[in-house]
Coordinates of C-alpha atoms and ligand atoms in Angstrom, one line a residue:
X3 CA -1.8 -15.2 28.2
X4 CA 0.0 -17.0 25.3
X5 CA -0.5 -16.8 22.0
X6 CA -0.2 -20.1 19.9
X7 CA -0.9 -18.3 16.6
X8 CA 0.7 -16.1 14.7
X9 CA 0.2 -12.6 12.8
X10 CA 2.2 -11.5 10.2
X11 CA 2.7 -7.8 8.8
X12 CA 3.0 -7.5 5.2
X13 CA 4.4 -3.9 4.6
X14 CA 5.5 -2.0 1.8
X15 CA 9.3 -1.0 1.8
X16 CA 9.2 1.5 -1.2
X17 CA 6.8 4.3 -2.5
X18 CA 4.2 1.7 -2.6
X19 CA 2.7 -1.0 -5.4
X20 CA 5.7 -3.3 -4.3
X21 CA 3.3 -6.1 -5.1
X22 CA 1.8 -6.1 -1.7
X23 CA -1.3 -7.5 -3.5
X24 CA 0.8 -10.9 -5.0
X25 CA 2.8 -11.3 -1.5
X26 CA -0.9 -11.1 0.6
X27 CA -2.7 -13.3 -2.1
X28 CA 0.6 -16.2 -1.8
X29 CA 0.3 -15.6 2.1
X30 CA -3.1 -16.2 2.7
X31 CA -2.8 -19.4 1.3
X32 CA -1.8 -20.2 5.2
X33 CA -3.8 -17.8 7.2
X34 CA -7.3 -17.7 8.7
X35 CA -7.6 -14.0 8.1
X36 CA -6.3 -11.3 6.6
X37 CA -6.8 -7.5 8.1
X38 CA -6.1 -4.1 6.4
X39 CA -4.8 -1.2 9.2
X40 CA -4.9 1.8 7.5
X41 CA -5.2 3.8 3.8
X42 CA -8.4 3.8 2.1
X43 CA -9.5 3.2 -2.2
X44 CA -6.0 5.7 -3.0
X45 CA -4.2 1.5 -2.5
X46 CA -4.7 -0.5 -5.6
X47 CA -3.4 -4.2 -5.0
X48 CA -3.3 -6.1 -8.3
X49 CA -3.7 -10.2 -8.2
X50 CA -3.9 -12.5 -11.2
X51 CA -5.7 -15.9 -10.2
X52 CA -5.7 -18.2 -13.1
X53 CA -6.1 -15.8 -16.2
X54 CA -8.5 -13.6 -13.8
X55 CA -7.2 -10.3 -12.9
X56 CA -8.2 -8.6 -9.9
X57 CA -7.8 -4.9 -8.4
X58 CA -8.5 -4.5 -4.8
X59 CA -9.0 -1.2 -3.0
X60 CA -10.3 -1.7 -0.1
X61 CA -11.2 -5.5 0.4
X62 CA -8.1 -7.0 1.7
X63 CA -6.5 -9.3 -1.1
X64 CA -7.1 -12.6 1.1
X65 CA -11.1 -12.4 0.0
X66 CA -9.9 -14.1 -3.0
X67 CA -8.8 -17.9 -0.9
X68 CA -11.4 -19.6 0.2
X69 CA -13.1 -18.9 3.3
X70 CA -10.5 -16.9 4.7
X71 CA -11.8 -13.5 7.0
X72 CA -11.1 -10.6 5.8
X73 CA -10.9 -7.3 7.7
X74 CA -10.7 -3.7 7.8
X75 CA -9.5 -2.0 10.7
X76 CA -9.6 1.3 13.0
X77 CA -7.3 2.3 10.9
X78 CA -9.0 2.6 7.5
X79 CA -10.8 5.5 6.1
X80 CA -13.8 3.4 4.1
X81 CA -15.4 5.0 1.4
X82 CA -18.9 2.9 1.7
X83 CA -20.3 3.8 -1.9
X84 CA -16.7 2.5 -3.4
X85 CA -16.7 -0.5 -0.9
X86 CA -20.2 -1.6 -1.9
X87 CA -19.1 -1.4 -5.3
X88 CA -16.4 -4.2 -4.9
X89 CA -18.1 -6.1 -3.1
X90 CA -20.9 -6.6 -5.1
X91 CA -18.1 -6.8 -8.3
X92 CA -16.8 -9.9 -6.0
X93 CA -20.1 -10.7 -5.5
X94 CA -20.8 -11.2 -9.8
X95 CA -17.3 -12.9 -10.4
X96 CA -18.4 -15.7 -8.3
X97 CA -16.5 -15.1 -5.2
X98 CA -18.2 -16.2 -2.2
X99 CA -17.6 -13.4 0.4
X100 CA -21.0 -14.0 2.4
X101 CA -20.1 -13.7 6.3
X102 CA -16.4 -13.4 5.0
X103 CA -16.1 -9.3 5.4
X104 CA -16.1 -7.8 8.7
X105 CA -15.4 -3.6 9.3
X106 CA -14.5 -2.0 12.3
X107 CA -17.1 -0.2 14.3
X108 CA -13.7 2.1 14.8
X109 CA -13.5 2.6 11.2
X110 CA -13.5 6.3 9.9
X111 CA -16.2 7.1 7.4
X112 CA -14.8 8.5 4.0
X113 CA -18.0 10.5 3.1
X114 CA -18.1 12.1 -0.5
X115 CA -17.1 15.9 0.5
X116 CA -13.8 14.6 0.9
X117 CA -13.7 13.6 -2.6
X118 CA -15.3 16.7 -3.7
X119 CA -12.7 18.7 -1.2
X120 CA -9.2 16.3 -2.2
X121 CA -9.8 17.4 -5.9
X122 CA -10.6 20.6 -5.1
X123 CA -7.6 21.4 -2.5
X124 CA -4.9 19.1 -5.1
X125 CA -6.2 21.5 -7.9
X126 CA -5.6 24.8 -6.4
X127 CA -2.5 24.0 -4.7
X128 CA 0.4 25.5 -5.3
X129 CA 2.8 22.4 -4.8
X130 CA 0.5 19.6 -5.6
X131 CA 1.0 16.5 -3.3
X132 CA -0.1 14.2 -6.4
X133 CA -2.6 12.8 -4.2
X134 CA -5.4 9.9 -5.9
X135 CA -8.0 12.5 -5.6
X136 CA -10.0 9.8 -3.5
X137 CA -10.4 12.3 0.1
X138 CA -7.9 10.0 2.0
X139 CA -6.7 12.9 3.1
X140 CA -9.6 15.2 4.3
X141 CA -10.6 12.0 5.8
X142 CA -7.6 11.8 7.9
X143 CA -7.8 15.7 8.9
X144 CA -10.7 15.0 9.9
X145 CA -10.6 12.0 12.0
X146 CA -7.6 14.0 13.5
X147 CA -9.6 17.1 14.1
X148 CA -12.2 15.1 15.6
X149 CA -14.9 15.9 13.1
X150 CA -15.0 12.7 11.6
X151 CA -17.8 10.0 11.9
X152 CA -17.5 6.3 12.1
X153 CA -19.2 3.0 11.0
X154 CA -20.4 2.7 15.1
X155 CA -22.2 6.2 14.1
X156 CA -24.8 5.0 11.4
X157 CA -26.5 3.1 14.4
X158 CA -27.6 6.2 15.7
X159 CA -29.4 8.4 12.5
X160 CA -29.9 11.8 14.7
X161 CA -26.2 11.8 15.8
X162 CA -24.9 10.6 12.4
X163 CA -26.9 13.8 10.9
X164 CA -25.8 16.1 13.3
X165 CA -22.0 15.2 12.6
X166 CA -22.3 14.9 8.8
X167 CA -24.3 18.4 8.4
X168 CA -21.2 20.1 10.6
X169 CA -18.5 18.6 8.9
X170 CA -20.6 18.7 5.2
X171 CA -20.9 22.9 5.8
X172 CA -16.9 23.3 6.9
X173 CA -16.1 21.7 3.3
X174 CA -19.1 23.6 1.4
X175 CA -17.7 26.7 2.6
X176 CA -14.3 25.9 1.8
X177 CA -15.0 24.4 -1.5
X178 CA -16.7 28.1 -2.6
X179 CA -13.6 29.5 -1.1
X180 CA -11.3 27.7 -3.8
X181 CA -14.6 28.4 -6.5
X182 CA -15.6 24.7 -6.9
X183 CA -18.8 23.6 -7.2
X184 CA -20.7 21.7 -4.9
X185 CA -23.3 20.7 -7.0
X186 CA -23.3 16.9 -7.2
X187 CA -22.7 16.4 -3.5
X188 CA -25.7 15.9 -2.1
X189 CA -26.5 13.4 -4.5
X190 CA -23.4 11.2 -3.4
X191 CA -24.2 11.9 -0.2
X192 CA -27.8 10.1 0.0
X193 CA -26.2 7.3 -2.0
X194 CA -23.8 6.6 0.4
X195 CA -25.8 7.0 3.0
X196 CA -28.4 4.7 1.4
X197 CA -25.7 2.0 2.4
X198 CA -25.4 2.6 5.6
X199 CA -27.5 -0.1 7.0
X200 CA -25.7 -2.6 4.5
X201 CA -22.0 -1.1 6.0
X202 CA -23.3 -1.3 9.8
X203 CA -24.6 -5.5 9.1
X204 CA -20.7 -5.9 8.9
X205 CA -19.2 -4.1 11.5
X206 CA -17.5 -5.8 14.3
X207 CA -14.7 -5.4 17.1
X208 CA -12.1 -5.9 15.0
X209 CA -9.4 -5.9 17.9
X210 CA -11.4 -8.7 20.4
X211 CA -12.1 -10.7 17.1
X212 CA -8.1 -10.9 15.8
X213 CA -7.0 -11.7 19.3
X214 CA -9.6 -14.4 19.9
X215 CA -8.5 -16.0 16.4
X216 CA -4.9 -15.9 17.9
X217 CA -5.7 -17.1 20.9
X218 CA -7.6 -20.3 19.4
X219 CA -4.0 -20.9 17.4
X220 CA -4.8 -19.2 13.9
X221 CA -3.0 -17.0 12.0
X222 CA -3.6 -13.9 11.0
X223 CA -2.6 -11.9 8.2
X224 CA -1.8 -7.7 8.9
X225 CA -1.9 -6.1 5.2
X226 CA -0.3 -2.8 4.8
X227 CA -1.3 0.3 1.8
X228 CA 1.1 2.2 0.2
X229 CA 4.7 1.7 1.3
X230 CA 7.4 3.0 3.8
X231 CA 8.2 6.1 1.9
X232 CA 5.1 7.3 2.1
X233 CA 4.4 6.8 6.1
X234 CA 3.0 10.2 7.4
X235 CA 5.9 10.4 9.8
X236 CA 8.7 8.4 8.4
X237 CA 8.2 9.2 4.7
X238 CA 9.3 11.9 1.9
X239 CA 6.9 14.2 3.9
X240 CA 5.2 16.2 2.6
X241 CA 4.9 13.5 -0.3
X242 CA 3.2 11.0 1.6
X243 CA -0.3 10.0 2.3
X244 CA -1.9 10.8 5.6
X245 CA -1.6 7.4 8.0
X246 CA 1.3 5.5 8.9
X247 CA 2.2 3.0 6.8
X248 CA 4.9 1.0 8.6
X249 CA 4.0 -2.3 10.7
X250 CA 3.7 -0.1 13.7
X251 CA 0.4 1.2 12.6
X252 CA -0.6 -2.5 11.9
X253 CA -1.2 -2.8 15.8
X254 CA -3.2 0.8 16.2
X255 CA -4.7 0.6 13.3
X256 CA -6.7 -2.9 14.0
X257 CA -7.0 -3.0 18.1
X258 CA -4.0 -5.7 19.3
X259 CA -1.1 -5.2 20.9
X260 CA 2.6 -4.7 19.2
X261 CA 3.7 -7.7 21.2
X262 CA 0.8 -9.5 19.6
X263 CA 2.5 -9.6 16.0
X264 CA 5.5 -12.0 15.5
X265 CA 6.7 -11.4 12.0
X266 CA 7.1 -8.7 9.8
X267 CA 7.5 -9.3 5.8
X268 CA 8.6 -6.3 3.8
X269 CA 8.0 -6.4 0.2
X270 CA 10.3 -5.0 -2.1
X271 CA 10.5 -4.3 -5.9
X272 CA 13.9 -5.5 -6.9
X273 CA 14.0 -1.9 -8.7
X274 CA 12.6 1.2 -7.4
X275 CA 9.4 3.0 -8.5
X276 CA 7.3 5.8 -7.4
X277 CA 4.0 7.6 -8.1
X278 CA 3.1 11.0 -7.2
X279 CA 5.2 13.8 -6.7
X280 CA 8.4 14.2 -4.8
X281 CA 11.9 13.0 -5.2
X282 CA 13.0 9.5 -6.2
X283 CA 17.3 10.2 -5.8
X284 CA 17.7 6.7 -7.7
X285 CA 15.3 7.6 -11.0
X286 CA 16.5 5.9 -14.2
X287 CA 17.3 8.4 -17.4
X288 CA 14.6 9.0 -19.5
X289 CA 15.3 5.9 -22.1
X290 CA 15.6 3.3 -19.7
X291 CA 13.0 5.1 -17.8
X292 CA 10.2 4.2 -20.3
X293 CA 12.0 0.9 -21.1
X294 CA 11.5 -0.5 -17.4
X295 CA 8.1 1.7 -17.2
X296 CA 6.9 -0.8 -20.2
X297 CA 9.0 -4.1 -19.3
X298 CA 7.4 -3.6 -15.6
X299 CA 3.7 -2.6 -16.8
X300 CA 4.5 0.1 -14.6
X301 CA 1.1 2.3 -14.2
X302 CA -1.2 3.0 -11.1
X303 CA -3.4 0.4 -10.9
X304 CA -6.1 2.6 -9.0
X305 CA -5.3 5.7 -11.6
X306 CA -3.5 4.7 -14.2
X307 CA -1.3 6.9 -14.3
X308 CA 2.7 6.4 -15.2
X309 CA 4.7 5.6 -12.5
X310 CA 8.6 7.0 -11.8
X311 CA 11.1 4.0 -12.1
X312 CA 14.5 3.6 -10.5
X313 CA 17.4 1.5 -9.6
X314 CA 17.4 -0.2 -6.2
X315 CA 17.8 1.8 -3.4
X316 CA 19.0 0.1 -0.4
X317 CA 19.2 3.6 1.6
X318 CA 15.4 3.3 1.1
X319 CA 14.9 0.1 2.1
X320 CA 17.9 0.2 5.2
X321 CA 15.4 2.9 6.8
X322 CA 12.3 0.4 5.9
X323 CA 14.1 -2.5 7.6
X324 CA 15.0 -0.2 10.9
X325 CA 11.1 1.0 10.8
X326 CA 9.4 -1.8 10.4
X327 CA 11.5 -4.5 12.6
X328 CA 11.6 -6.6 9.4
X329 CA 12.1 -10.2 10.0
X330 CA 11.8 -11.0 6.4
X331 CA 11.8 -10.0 2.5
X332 CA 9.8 -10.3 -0.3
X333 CA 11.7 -9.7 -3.8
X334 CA 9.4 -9.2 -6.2
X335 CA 9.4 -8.3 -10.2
X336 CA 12.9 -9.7 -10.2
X337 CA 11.8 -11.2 -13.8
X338 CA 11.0 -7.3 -15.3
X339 CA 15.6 -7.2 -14.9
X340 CA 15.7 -10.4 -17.0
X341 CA 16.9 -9.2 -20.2
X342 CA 19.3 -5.5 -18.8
X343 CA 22.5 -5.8 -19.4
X344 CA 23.6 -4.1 -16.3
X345 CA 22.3 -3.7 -12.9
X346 CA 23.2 -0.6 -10.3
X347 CA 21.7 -0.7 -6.8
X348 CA 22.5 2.8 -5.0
X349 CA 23.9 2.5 -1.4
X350 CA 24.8 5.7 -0.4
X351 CA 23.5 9.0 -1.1
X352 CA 26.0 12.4 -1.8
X353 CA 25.0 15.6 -0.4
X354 CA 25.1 18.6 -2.1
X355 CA 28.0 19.6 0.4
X356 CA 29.9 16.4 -1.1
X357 CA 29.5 14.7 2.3
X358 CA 28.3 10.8 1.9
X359 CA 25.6 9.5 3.9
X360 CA 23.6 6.0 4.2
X361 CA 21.0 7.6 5.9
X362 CA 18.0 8.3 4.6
X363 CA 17.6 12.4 5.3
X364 CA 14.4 13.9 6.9
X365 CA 14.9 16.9 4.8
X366 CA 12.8 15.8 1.6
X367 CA 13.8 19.2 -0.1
X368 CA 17.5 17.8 0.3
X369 CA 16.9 14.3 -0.7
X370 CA 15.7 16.0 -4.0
X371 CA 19.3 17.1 -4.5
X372 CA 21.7 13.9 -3.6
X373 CA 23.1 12.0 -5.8
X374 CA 23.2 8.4 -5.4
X375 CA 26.3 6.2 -4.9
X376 CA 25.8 3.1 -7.2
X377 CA 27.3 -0.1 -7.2
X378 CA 27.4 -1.9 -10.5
X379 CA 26.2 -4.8 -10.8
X380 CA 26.4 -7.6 -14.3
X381 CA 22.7 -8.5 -15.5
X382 CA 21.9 -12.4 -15.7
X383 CA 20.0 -12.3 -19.2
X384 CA 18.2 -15.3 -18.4
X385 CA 14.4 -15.6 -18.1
X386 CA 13.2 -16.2 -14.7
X387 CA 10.0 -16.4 -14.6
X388 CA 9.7 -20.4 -15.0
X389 CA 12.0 -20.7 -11.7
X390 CA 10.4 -22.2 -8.7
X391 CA 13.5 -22.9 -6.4
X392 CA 16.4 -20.4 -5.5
X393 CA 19.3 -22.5 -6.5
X394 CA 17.6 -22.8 -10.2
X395 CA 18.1 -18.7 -10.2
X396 CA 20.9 -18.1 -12.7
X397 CA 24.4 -17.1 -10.4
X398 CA 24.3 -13.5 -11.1
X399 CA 19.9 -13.4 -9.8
X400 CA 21.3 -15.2 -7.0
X401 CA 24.2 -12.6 -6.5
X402 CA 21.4 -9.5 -6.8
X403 CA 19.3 -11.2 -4.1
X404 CA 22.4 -11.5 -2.0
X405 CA 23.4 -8.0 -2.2
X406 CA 19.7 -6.7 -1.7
X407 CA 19.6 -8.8 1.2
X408 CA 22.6 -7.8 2.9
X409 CA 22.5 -3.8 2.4
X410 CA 18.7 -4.3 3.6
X411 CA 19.7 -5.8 6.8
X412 CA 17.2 -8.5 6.1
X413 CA 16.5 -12.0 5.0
X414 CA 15.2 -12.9 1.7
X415 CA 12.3 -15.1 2.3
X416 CA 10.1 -14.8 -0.9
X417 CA 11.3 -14.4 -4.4
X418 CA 8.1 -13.5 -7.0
X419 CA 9.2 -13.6 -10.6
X420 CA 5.8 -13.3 -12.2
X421 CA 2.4 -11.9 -11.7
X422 CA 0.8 -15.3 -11.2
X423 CA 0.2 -17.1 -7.6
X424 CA 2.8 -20.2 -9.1
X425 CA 5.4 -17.9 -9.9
X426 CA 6.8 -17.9 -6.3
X427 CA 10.4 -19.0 -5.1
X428 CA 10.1 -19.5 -1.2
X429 CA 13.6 -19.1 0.6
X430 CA 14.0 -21.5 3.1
Ligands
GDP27 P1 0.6 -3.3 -4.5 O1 -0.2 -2.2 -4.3 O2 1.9 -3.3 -3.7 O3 -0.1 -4.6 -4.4 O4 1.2 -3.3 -6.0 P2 0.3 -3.1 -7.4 O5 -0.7 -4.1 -7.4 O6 0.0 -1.7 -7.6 O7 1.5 -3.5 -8.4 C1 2.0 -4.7 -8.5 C2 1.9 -5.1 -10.0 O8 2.9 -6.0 -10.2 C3 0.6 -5.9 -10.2 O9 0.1 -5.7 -11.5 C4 1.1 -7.4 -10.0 O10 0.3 -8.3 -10.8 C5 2.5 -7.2 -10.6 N1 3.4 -8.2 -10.0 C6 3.5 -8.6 -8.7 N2 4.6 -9.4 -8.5 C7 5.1 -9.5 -9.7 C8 6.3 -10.2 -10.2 O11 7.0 -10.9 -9.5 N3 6.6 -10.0 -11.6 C9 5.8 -9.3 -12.4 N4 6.2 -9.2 -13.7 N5 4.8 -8.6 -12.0 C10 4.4 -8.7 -10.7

């Protein structure tokens, strides 16, 4: 049957906190609802409305238009305590999200041992992963292992008990293994519990209800976590997080079909950054490092801690536009290059055996050692941020976009240059 509406993917073409938050918040503007696929409270999406800053974990950015649906798929591991929490934070700011939340019944439950286990594993191991600590990834083993529970599961108490107590003794045991307590847990575990009845008033079919929408011509909105880099199979592995990130996962991870989606908008950073551990071949030296680090206001917005910055990689974000099928760009914290004097944007990488390569390799161990082949670029020293159409970009902005464009493989449709909903340049 056809489809009048349409559903965009918004993905993340870097190591994540592209400004996924900014591109979903500007998108929304046209959609009827917005749907998260896969990732969990380790995303952070940052949106300024008005002087109003918001952080978003698990609440798809679109809650903050009007009206619009919001979603979380299959896909997502849900931490219900954390969920609660910013909803009801919503709730005191004055946003109406009444009737405006729906969760799968498919979702995973992220129950507090994987908390207790995430911190306990990342502590003890021996190369750290540089995970959020927030059991996105015991969540994920388990939902592979097919110990996990889901939202559909806290309609039936006995069954939900018998599940939790199996999967709750497997971590106990393995948290005395590493020696870390387990003191607190069953605490958290009758608070989050406590919401279950609250979590399973949302739940919906997720798939039927996007389809329907599309069916009765509305648009829908796909919104990716993290970024391309760290997809569990495409990614620096084993420095990713544990779902796929890339817009093939938007389909799986909310219940359509991959011929159901008709565009996919990659977000890049117009310079490179990274959180975590693992390599990042384009890093900046240590002055300009911290220079772009403070220009950028680069720190995690869901732990605060520093991120890694870089020039612009277009090896990385070649592989993102093969991956994800992009049909479309978003540039964004072109403003943070306003005042450099000098711009590189790496094209190739070097291999340690001198060979060249604009591949991006599966071996993370070697991507560690290559050594980027830049392109130099001249700065515009201009401010940007007051821009609102592309041919007001000064020549040398314009150039940069250009050349992102056309070692990405793909078009640039959105220019941000600023944190604020206004500070948009659309690309016709
Ligand atoms: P996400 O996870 O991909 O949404 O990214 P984050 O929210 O972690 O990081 C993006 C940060 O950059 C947020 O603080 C945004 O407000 C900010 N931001 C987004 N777009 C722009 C932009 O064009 N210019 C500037 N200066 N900041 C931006």
């Amino acid at each position: 049957m056809s489809q009048p509406g349409s559903c965009t993917v918004v993905v993340g073409c870097q190591w994540g906190d592209e400004g996924k938050g900014k591109i979903v918040d500007v998108l929304a503007e046209n959609v009827d609802i917005v749907a998260r696929y896969q990732g969990g409270a380790n995303a952070g999406h940052t949106v300024h409305v008005g002087d109003a800053e918001f952080v978003l974990h698990q609440i798809p950015s679109g809650i903050l238009h009007e009206g619009r649906r919001c979603l979380l798929g299959n896909g997502v591991v849900l931490d219900i305590h954390q969920f609660f929490e910013e909803y009801d934070a919503l709730v005191a700011r004055g946003i109406d999200i009444d009737g405006r939340v729906g969760v799968s019944s498919r979702a995973q439950l992220l129950m507090p041992y994987h908390r207790f286990l995430d911190k306990a594993v990342e502590n003890s191991a021996e190369v750290k992963i540089g995970t959020t600590g927030r059991g996105i990834g015991p969540a994920y083993e388990d939902k592979a292992g097919r110990r996990g529970v889901r939202v559909a599961d806290l309609g039936n108490t006995k069954r939900l008990h018998e599940r939790i107590d199996a999967a709750k003794a497997r971590v106990v045991q393995r948290l005395d293994e590493l020696g870390w307590g387990s003191e607190d847990l069953d605490r958290a575990m009758d608070e989050a519990l406590a919401l279950g009845d609250r979590l399973l008033a949302l739940s919906t079919e997720v798939g039927p209800e996007i389809s329907a929408s599309l069916r009765a011509g509305k648009s829908v909105l796909l919104e990716g976590a993290q970024g391309t880099a760290l997809d569990l199979d495409h990614g620096t592995y084993p420095f990713v997080t544990s779902s796929n990130t890339t817009a093939g996962a938007a389909a799986t991870g909310t219940g359509i079909g991959p011929t159901q989606v008709t565009d996919v908008i990659g977000v890049v950073k117009a310079y490179t950054t990274r959180v975590g551990e693992g390599p990042l071949p384009s890093a900046f030296e240590p002055e300009m490092d911290d220079h772009v680090r403070t220009l950028g206001g680069e720190f995690g917005a869901t732990t605060g801690r520093p991120r890694r910055c870089g020039w612009f990689d277009s090896v990385l974000t070649r592989l993102a536009s093969q991956v994800n099928g992009l049909t479309g760009v978003a540039v964004t914290k072109l403003d943070v290059l306003d005042t450099l004097h000098e711009l590189q944007i790496a094209t190739a990488y070097r291999l340690p055996d001198g060979s060249v390569t604009e591949h991006f390799p599966a071996d993370t161990w070697a991507l560690g050692k290559v050594e980027p082949v830049y392109e130099t670029m001249p700065g515009w020293q201009a401010p940007t941020t007051e821009v609102r159409k592309l041919e007001d970009l000064p020549p040398r902005a314009r150039a940069y976009l250009d050349r992102i464009e056309e070692l990405t493989n793909a078009s640039v449709r959105w220019v941000s240059v600023g944190t604020k909903r206004s500070q948009i340049i659309p690309v016709a």
